[in-house]
Amino acid sequence: MSRKVAYQGEPGANSNIACMQMFPDLESVPCPSFEDTLDLVKSGEADLAMIPIENSIAGRVADIHVLLPESGLHIVGEHFLRIRFHLLGIPGSKIEQAREVHSHVHALGQCRKLIRSMGLKPVVAGDTAGSAREVRDWNDPSKVSLAPPLAANIYGLQVLATDVEDDPSNTTRFVVLSKERREHSPEENQGPVMTSFLFRVRNVPSALYKALGGFATNGVNMTRLESYMVGNEFAATTFMADVEGSPSDDSVRLALEELEFFTDELRLLGVYPASPYRAKSRTIPDAGRTKGSTDFLS
């Protein structure tokens, strides 16, 4: 049986591209929703899931902060994808004929300059690649799609304009999820490592300040901290965080121990290799892409 990596969206979506870049030897399996994507891994029908977690422009991806902790899956890797959008129409159409532009709400928001300059009517679709498929099926030169370059090849559409996103630094971070936890021992020379976890602070004054103090005193770099409410209550806040290093490092271990003292809940989501994009992006604004790897399946 071939190994599989599941993603949310239709063939040609950015998640599909991320799967192909990071796991070129695996079969990419499209799923209609994030829940379906996670269920495919939980059931064993797929080995991994590729899930977008945050975008450099749009911020965090909705619902992931709830679905990820509840899934019971573990983060075993990450991938950064430079987001590119092309304006696609049916074969033989001209850009002057376009009247409506269809795409995911985030894609429409990230290509506002083009939409306004052309006077197009934006129409929200469930998925970028799905909008390309719909434009093909409608066979109407007045309807165009904002979709990744791969979608043009898959659905046989004509590229009317390339790289039309407002910000060329637009990047999405994906996490790779697995049923099995990936262990990291201090003896292994695995390069830079990231640790993701969530915690809920106690409802006392200065709780967050005290909880995070251990990371400062132990010299641990926190690269991400996001908050969200727990259930329907306003009395407690849960935070999702990423730090550089592994719990097997003394600095991270001590920081997490101190954090636990000030929290009601502390849950490790994953310890995994840092993407090479992190090192490159510190010196190069538009860094290169991660090479394909299947190490996470070993």
CSV table of C-alpha atoms in Angstrom, one decimal, residues 93-99 118 141 160:
chain,number,residue,atom,x,y,z
A,93,SER,CA,-10.8,34.1,-22.9
A,94,LYS,CA,-9.3,37.5,-22.4
A,95,ILE,CA,-8.7,39.4,-19.2
A,96,GLU,CA,-10.9,42.3,-20.5
A,97,GLN,CA,-13.9,39.9,-20.5
A,98,ALA,CA,-13.7,39.2,-16.7
A,99,ARG,CA,-16.5,40.5,-14.6
A,118,MET,CA,-10.1,45.7,-12.7
A,141,PRO,CA,-15.4,34.0,-20.0
A,160,LEU,CA,-4.6,35.6,-17.5
